[in-house]
Coordinates of C-alpha atoms in Angstrom, one line a residue:
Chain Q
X221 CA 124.5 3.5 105.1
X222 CA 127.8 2.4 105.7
X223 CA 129.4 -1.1 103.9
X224 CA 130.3 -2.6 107.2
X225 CA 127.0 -1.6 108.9
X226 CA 125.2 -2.7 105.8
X227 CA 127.2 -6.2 106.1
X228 CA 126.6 -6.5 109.9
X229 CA 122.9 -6.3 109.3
X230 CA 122.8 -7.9 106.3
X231 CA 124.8 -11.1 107.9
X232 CA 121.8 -10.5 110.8
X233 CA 119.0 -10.9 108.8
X234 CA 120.2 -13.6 106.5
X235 CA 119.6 -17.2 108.4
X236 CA 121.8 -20.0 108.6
X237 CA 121.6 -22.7 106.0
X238 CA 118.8 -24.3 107.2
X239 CA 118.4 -28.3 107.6
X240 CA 115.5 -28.7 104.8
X241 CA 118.4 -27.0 102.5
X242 CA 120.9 -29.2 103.0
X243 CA 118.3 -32.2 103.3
X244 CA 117.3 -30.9 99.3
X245 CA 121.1 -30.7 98.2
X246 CA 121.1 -34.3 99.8
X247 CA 117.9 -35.3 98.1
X248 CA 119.4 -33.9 94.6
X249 CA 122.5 -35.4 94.8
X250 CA 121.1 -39.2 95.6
X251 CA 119.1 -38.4 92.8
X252 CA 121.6 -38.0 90.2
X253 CA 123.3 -41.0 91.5
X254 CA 120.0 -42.6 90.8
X255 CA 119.4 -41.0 87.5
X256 CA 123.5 -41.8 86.1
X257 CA 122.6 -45.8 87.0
X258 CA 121.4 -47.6 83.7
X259 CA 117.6 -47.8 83.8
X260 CA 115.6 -51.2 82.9
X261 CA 112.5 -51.3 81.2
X262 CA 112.6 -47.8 80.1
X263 CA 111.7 -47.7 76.3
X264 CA 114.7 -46.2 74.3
X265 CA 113.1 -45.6 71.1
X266 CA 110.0 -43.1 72.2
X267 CA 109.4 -40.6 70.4
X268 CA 111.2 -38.1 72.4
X269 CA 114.0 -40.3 72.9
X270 CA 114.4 -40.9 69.4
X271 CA 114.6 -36.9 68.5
X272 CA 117.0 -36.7 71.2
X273 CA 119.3 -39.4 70.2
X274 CA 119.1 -37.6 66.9
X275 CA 120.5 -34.2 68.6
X276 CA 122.8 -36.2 70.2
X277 CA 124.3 -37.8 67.3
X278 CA 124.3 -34.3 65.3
X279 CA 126.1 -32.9 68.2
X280 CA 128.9 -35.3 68.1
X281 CA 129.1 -35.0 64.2
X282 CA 129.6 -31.6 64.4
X283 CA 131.9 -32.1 67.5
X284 CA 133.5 -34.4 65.6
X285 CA 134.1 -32.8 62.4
X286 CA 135.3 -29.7 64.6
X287 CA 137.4 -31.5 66.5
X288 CA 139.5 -32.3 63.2
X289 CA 139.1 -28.9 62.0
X290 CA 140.4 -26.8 65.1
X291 CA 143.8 -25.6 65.6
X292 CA 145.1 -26.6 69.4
X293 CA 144.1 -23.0 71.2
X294 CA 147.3 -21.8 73.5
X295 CA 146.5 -23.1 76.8
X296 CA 146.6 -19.1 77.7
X297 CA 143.0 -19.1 75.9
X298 CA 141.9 -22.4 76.5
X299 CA 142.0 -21.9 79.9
X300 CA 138.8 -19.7 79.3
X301 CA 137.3 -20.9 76.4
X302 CA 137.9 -24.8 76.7
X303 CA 140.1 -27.4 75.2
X304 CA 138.5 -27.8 71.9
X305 CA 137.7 -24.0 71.0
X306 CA 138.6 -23.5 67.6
X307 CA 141.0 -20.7 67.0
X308 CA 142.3 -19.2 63.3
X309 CA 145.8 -21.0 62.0
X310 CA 148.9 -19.5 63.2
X311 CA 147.2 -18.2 66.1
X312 CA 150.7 -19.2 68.1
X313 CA 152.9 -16.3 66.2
X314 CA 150.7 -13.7 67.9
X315 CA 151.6 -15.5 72.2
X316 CA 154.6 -14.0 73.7
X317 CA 156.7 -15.6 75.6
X318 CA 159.0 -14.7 78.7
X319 CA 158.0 -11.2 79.0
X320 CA 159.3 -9.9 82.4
X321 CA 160.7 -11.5 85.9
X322 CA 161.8 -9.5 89.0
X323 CA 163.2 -11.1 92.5
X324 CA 161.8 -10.1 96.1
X325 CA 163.8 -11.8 98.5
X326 CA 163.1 -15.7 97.7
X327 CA 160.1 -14.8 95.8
X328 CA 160.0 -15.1 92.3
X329 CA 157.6 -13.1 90.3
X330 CA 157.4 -13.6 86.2
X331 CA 155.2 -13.0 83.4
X332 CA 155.7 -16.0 81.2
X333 CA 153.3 -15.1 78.4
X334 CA 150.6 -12.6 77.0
X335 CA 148.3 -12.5 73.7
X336 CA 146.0 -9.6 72.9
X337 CA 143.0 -11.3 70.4
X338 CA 141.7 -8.1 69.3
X339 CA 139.4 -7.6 72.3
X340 CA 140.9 -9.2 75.2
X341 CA 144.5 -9.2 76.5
X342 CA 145.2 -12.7 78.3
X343 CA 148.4 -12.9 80.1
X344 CA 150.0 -15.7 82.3
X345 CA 152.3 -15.1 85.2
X346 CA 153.4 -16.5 88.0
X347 CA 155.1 -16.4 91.7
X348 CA 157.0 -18.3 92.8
X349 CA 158.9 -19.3 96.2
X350 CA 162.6 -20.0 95.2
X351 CA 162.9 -21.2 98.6
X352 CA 160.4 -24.2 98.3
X353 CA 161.0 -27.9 98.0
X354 CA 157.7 -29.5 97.6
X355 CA 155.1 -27.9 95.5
X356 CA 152.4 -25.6 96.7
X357 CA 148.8 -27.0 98.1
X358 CA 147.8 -30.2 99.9
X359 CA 146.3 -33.1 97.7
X360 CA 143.0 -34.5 98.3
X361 CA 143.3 -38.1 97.0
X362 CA 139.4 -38.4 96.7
X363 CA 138.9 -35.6 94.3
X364 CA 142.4 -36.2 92.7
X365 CA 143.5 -32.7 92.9
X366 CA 145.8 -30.2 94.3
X367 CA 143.9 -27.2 96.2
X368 CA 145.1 -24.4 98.5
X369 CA 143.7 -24.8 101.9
X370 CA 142.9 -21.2 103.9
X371 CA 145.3 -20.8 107.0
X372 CA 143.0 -20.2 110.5
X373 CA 142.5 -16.8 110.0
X374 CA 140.4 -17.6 106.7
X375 CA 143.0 -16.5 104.9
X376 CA 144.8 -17.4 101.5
X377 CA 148.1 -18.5 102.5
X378 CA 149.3 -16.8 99.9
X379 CA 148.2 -13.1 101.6
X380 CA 151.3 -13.7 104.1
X381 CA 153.6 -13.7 100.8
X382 CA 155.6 -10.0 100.3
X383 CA 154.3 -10.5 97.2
X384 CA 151.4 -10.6 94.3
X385 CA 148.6 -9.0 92.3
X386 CA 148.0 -6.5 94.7
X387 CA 145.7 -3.7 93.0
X388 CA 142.3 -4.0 90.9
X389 CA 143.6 -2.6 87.5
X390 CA 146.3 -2.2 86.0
X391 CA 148.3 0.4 83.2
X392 CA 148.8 0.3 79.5
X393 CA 151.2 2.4 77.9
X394 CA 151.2 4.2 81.5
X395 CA 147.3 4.7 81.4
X396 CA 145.9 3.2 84.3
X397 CA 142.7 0.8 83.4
X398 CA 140.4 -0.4 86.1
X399 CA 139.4 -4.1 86.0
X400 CA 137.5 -4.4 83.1
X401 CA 133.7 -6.0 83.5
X402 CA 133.8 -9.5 82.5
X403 CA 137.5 -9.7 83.2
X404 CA 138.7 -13.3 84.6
X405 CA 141.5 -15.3 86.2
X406 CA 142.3 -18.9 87.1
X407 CA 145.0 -20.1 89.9
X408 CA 146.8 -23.1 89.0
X409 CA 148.9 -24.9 91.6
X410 CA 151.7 -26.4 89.5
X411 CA 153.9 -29.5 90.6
X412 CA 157.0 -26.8 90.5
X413 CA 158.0 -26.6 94.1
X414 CA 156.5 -23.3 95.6
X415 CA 155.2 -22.5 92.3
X416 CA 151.5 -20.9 91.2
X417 CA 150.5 -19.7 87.9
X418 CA 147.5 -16.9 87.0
X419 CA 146.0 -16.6 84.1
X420 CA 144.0 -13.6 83.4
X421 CA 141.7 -12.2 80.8
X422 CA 141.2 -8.8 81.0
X423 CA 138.3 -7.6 78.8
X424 CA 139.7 -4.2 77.1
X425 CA 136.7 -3.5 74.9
X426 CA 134.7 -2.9 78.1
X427 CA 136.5 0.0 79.3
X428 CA 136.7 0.9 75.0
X429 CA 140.0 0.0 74.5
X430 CA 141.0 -1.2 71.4
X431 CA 144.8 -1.7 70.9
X432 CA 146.8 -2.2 67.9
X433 CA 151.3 -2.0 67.4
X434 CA 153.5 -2.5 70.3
X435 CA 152.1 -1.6 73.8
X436 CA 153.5 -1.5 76.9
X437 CA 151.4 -3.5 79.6
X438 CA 152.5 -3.1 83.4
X439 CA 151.1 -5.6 85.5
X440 CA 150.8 -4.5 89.8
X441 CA 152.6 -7.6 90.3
X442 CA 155.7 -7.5 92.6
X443 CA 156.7 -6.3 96.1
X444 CA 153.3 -5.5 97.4
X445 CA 153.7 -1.7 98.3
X446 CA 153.7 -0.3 101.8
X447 CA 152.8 3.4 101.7
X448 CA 151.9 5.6 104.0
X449 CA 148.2 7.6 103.0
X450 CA 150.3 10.6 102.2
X451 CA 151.9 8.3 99.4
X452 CA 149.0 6.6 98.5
X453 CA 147.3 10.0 98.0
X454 CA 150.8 11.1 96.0
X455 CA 150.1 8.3 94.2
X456 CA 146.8 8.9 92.4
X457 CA 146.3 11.9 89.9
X458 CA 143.6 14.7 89.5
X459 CA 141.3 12.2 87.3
X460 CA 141.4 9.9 90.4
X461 CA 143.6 7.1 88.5
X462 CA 146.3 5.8 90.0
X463 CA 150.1 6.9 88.4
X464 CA 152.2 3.9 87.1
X465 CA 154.5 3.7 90.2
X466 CA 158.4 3.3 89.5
X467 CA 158.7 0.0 91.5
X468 CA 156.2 -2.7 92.4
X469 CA 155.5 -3.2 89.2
X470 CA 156.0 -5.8 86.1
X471 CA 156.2 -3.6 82.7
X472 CA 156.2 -5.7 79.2
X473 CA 156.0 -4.7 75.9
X474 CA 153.4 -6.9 73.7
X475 CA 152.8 -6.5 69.4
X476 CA 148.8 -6.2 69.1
X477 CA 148.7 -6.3 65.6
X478 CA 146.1 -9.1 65.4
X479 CA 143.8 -9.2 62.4
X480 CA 140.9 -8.1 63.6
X481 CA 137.7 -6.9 61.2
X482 CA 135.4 -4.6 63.3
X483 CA 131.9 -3.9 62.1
X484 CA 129.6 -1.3 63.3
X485 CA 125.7 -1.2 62.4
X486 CA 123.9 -4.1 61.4
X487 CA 120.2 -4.4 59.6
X488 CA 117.8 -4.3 62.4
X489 CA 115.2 -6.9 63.1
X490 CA 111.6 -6.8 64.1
X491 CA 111.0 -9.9 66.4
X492 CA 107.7 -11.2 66.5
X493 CA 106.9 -9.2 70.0
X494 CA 107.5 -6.0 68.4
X495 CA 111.0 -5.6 69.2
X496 CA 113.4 -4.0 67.4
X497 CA 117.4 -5.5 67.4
X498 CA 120.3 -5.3 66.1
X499 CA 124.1 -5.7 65.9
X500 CA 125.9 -2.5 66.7
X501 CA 128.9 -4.2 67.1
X502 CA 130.7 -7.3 65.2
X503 CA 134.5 -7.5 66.3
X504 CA 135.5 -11.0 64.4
X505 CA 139.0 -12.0 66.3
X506 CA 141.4 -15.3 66.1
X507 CA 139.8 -16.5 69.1
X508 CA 136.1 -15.5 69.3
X509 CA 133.4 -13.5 67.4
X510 CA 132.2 -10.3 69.6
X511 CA 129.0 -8.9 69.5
X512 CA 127.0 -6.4 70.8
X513 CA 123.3 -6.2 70.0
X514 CA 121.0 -3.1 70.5
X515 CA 117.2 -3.5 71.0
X516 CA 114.4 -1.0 71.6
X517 CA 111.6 -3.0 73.9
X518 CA 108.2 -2.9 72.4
X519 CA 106.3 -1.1 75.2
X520 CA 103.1 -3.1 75.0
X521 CA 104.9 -6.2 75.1
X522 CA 107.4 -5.3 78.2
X523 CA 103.9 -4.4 80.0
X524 CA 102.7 -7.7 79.1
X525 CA 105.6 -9.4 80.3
X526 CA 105.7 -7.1 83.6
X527 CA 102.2 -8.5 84.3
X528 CA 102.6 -11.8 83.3
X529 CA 105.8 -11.9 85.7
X530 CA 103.9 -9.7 88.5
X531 CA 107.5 -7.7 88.7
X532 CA 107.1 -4.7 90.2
X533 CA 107.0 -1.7 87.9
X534 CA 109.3 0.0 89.1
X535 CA 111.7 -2.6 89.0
X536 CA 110.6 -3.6 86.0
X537 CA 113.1 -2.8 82.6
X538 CA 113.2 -3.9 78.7
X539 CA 115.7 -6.2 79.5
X540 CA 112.8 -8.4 80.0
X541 CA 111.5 -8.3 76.8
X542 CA 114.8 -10.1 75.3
X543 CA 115.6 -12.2 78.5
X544 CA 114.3 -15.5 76.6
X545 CA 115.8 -15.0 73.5
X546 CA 119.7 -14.0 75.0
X547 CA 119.9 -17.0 77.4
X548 CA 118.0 -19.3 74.8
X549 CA 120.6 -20.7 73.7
X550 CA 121.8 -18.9 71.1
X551 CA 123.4 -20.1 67.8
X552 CA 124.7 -18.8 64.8
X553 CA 123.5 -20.0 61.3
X554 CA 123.5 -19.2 57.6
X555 CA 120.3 -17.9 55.8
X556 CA 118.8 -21.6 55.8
X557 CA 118.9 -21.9 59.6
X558 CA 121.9 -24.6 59.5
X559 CA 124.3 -24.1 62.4
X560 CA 127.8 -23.0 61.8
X561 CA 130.4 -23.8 63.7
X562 CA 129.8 -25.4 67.5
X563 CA 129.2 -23.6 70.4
X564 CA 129.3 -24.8 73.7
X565 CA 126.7 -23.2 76.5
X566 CA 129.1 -22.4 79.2
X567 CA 131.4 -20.5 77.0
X568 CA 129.9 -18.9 74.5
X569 CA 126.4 -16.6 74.3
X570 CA 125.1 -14.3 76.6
X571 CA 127.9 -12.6 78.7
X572 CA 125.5 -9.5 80.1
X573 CA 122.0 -8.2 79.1
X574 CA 121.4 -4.8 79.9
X575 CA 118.2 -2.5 79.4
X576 CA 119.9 -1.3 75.9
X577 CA 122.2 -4.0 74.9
X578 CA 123.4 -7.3 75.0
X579 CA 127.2 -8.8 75.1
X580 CA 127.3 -12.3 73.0
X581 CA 130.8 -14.4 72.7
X582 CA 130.2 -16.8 69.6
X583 CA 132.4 -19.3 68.1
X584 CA 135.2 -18.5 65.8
X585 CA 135.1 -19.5 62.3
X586 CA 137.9 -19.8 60.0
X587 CA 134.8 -18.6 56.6
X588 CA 131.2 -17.3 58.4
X589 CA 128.7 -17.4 55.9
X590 CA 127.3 -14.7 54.1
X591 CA 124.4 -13.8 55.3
X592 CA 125.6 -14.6 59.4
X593 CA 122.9 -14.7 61.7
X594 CA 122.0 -15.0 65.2
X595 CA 119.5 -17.2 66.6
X596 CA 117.9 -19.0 69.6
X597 CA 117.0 -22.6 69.7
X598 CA 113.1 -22.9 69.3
X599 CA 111.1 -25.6 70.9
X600 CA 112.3 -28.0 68.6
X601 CA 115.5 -27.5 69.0
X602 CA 116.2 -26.1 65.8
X603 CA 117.1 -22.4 64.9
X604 CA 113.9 -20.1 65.5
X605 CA 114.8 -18.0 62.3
X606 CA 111.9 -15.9 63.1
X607 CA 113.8 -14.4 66.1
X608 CA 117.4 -14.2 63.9
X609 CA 119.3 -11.1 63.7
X610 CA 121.5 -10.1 60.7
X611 CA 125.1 -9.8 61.7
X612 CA 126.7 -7.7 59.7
X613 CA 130.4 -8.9 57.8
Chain X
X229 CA 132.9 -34.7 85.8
X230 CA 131.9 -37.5 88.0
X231 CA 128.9 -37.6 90.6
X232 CA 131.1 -37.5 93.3
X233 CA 133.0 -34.0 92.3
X234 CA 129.9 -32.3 91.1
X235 CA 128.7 -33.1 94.6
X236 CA 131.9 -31.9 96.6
X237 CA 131.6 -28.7 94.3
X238 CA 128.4 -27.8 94.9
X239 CA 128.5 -29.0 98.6
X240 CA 131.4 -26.7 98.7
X241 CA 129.0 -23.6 97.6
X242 CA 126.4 -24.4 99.8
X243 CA 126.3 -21.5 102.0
X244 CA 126.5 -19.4 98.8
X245 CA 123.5 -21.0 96.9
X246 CA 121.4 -20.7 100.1
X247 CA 122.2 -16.9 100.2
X248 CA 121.4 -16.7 96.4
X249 CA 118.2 -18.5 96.8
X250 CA 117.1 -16.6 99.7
X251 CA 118.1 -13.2 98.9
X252 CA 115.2 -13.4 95.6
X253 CA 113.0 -16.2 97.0
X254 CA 112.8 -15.1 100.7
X255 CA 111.1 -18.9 101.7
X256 CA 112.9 -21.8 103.2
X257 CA 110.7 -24.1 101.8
X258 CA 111.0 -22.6 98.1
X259 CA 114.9 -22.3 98.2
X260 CA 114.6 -25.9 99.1
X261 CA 112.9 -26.6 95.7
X262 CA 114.9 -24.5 93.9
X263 CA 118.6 -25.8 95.0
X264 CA 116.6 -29.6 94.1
X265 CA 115.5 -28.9 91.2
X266 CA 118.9 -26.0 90.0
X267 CA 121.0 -29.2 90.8
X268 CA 119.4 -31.7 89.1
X269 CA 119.4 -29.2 85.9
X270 CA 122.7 -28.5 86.5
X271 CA 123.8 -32.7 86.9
X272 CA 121.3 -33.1 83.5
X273 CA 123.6 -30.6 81.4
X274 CA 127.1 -30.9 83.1
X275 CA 128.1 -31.8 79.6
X276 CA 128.1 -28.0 78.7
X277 CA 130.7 -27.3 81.8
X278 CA 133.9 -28.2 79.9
X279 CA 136.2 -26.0 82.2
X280 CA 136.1 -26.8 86.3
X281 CA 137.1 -23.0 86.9
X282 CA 133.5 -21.5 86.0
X283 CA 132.0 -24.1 87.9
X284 CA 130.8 -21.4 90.5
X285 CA 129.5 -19.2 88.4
X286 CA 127.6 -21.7 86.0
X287 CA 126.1 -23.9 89.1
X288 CA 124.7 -19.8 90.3
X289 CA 123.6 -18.5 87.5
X290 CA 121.6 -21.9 87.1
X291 CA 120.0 -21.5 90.1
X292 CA 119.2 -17.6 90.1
X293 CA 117.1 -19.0 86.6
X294 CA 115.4 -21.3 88.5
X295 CA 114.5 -19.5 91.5
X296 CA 113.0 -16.3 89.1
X297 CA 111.2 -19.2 87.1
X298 CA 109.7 -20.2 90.8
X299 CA 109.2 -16.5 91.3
X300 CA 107.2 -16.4 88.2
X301 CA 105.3 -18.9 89.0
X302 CA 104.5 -17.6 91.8
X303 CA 103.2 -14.6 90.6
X304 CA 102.8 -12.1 93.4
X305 CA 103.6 -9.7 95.0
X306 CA 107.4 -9.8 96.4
X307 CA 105.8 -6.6 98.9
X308 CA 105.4 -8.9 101.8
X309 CA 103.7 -7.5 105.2
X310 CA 105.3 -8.2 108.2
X311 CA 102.8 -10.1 110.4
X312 CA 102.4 -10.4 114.0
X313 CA 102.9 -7.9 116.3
X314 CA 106.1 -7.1 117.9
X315 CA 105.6 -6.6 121.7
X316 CA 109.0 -5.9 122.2
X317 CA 112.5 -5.2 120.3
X318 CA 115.8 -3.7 121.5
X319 CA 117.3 -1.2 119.3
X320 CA 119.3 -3.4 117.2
X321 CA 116.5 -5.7 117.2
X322 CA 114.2 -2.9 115.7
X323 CA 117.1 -2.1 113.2
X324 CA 117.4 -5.6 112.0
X325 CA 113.3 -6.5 111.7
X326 CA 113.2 -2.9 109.7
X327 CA 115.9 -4.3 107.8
X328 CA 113.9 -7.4 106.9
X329 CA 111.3 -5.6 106.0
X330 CA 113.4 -3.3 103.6
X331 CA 115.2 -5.9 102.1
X332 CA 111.6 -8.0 101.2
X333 CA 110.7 -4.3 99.4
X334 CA 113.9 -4.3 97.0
X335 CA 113.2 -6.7 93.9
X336 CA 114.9 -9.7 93.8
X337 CA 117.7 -8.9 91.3
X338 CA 118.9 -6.1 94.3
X339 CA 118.0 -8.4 96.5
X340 CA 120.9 -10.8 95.1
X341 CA 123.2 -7.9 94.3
X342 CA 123.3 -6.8 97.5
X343 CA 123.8 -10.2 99.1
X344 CA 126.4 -11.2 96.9
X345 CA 128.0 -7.7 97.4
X346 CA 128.1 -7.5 100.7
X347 CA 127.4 -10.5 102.6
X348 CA 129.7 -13.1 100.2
X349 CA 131.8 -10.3 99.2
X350 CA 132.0 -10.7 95.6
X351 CA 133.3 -8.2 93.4
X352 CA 131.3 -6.5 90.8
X353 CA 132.6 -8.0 88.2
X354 CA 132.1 -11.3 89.7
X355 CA 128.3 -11.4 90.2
X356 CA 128.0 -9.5 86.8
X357 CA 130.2 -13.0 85.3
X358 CA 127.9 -15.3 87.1
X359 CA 124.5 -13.2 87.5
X360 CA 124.7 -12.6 83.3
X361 CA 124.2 -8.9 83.7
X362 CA 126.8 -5.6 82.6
X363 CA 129.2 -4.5 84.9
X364 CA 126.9 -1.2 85.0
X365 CA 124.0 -2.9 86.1
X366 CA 125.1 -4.5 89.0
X367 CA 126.2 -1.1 89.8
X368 CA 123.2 0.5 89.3
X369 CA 121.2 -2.1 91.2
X370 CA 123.6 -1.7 94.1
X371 CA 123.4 2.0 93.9
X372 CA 119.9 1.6 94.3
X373 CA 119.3 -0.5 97.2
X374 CA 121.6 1.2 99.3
X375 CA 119.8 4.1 98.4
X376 CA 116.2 2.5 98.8
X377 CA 117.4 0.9 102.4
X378 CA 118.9 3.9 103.4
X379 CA 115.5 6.0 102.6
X380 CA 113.5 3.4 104.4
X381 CA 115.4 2.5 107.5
X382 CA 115.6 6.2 107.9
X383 CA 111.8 6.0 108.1
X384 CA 111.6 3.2 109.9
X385 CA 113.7 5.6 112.3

């Protein structure tokens, strides 16, 4: 079937957002109001309260004695990670700065800095209209922010500009690299008149990319090209990747000698549902910890689980059998179960969970002790060290 | 974050959450439970958002948890008969029921692929960033539903 016949009947079959919808968003948001008011007669000290009071106040130790610890992240990498994510020392050396700049007519289009952490590359750039006197974006006093309406058409307003990013990869040392899975950007409207900055994380290690020494990244940012099909066939080579072209394009060269310890192979564990996991891959960075787990599902248990859930068989697939334990909020701990380092839900964890594996993001640590494990909160909140997997160092 | 920008954030998705709800829960009156109860989760532990950006992605993959927990407890068959006769359809109108009746025979998880693919037009690697999944499994599960619907409707025809 074709895409736009498939979207035509999809957009058919799917009804409009129906009244009792919005009425629950409604319903859900007068709610919270409800809920953030201070409650009367509500006895603080039950015993659930009290144990959560007591996570609270463990969290904010930790947070706090974290917060004193970290080194202040680039904003390059706190972008994605958050404000407080705790980064080795010296971290800074490795961020380059002013890296490339080309002119289109008024339009000015610069990468102002790039870091490669051992498994991602983040870089920064930005376009700019030279022409401009007030900044980009209208301000909405209520929400106290700067946003980029769509023109009429739905559009960005930003399409009509000659140029931008204006391909779905890009090239290292003249390679060309398709996005990379759980690659990422953020637009930032900046109070510099006509101004907007990216910031991108592209993640290498998805496409097996590991770099190291002086590269030379080229970025499809610039005059966004204008070729006929004949050029755009020209353009692509037998293996179906697109050549580096000789204009249109921002070219930098960036040192990616971070340290970076990799570690393949770790002791496998037999959770209590017969599973069988372990770390394949441990790629401790200045920024973040990377792992990649293996498992082999238990047979009996998926079977259990496929008719406990009532998912159809055939749709069915181990990544069942470790769906719990990868979003269960994972943490890592020494031997004794005690956390180390903090971890914040949004950012770290579970970043895909796959019939064979599973992609974790955990916290840097400046010393991970020895033994390192993996772990998901139990019931109680604590680390379920039955469920832990060995990572190896 | 306040109450009043969680609200405008999530107001601002709303088109998208419905999709997401309806593409693996199929029932008005379930995706209205779900969004209730995905929102008041999500307003419970906006202490773990620290970065406005993945604000999309974390409010979605809240509520796809939620609506398979419904699904679970739901516990049947996502197979669903079409009932009631049809006296009379129009072409189109026989393409689209036949497409309803495909689309209620892929699982859920194609289900959302597929309407986040081609309905909301997000890219691959966006519903594998916000859905928790590899790259390669949103492919796969799109590679399969086109190739289930196509099989089907080609029945159907």
């Amino acid at each position: 079937m074709m895409d736009d016949k498939m979207k035509k009947l999809l957009g058919e079959d799917m009804p409009e957002v129906p009244d009792s919808f919005r009425a629950a968003m409604a319903s859900a948001f007068d709610q919270m109001e409800e809920r953030s008011r201070p409650k009367r007669n509500v006895p603080f000290w039950s015993l659930r309260g009290m144990r959560r009071a007591a996570v609270i106040l463990a969290a904010v130790l930790i947070l706090s004695t974290v917060a004193v610890a970290a080194i202040m992240a680039p904003r390059l990498v706190a972008i994605f990670w958050g404000d407080e994510v705790p980064t080795a020392e010296g971290i800074d050396q490795y961020l380059a700065h002013d890296l490339a700049q080309t002119q289109v007519g008024q339009y000015r289009v610069r990468v102002d800095e790039a870091i490669y952490d051992g498994v991602a590359l983040y870089v920064q750039y930005s376009l700019r209209d030279m022409e401009a006197t007030e900044r980009l974006g209208q301000y909405n006093e209520k929400w106290d922010e700067w946003y980029l309406p769509e023109t009429e058409d739905g559009q960005s307003p930003l399409a009509s500009w000659p140029v931008g990013y204006w391909r779905d990869g890009f090239w290292i040392d003249g390679k060309d690299i398709s996005m990379p899975g759980l690659s990422s950007d953020r637009m930032v409207l900046t109070e510099t008149p006509g101004e907007v900055v990216y910031y991108a994380m592209y993640r290498l290690d998805q496409e097996d990319i590991w770099l190291s020494g002086k590269v030379k990244v080229s970025l499809p940012i610039g005059l966004k090209p204008n070729w006929t099909r004949e050029e755009t066939r020209a353009q692509y080579d037998e293996d179906g990747g697109m050549r580096l072209p000789e204009a249109n394009v921002l070219t930098f060269e960036l040192d990616c000698d971070v340290p970076r310890k990799i570690i393949k192979d770790g002791q496998a564990t037999n959770m209590p549902d017969g599973t069988q996991v372990w770390v394949s891959s441990a790629v401790f960075t200045p920024v973040k910890l990377y792992l990649t787990l293996n498992y082999t599902a238990d047979e009996e248990g998926l079977a259990r689980i496929i008719e406990e859930t009532g998912i159809p068989e055939e749709f069915a697939g181990p990544y069942l059998v470790m769906n719990d334990w990868a979003y269960g909020g994972l943490r890592l701990t020494d031997g004794s179960g005690k956390l180390v380092n903090v971890q914040y839900d949004i950012y770290d964890g579970c970043e895909g969970l796959g019939d064979e594996d599973i992609l974790l993001v955990m916290p840097y640590a400046a010393e991970y002790p020895n033994p390192l494990y993996i772990a998901p909160l139990g019931d109680n909140g604590e680390p379920d060290m039955t469920r832990a997997v060995l990572i190896p160092q | 974050m306040d109450a009043a920008t969680f609200q405008r954030e999530a107001a601002a998705q709303e088109r998208l959450l419905w999709h997401i709800a309806y593409a693996i829960l199929r029932k008005e009156e379930d995706c209205a439970d779900a969004i209730q109860t995905a929102l008041l989760r999500a307003w419970q532990n906006r202490g773990s958002l620290r970065e406005m950006g993945a604000f999309r992605s974390w409010l979605c993959r809240i509520l796809t948890n939620t609506c398979k927990e419904m699904l679970k407890k739901r516990n049947r068959e996502f197979t669903e008969e079409l009932t009631g006769e049809i006296p009379f359809a129009l072409p189109d109108q026989v393409e689209r029921i036949a497409l309803a009746d495909a689309l209620s025979r892929l699982s859920p998880e194609m289900r959302l692929c597929v309407t986040c693919h081609y309905l909301d037009g997000w890219k691959i690697p966006e519903i594998a960033e916000a859905l928790g999944i590899p790259e390669g499994t949103v492919k796969t599960r799109l590679m399969h539903a086109r190739h289930r619907l196509g099989e089907w409707l080609r029945e159907e025809s």
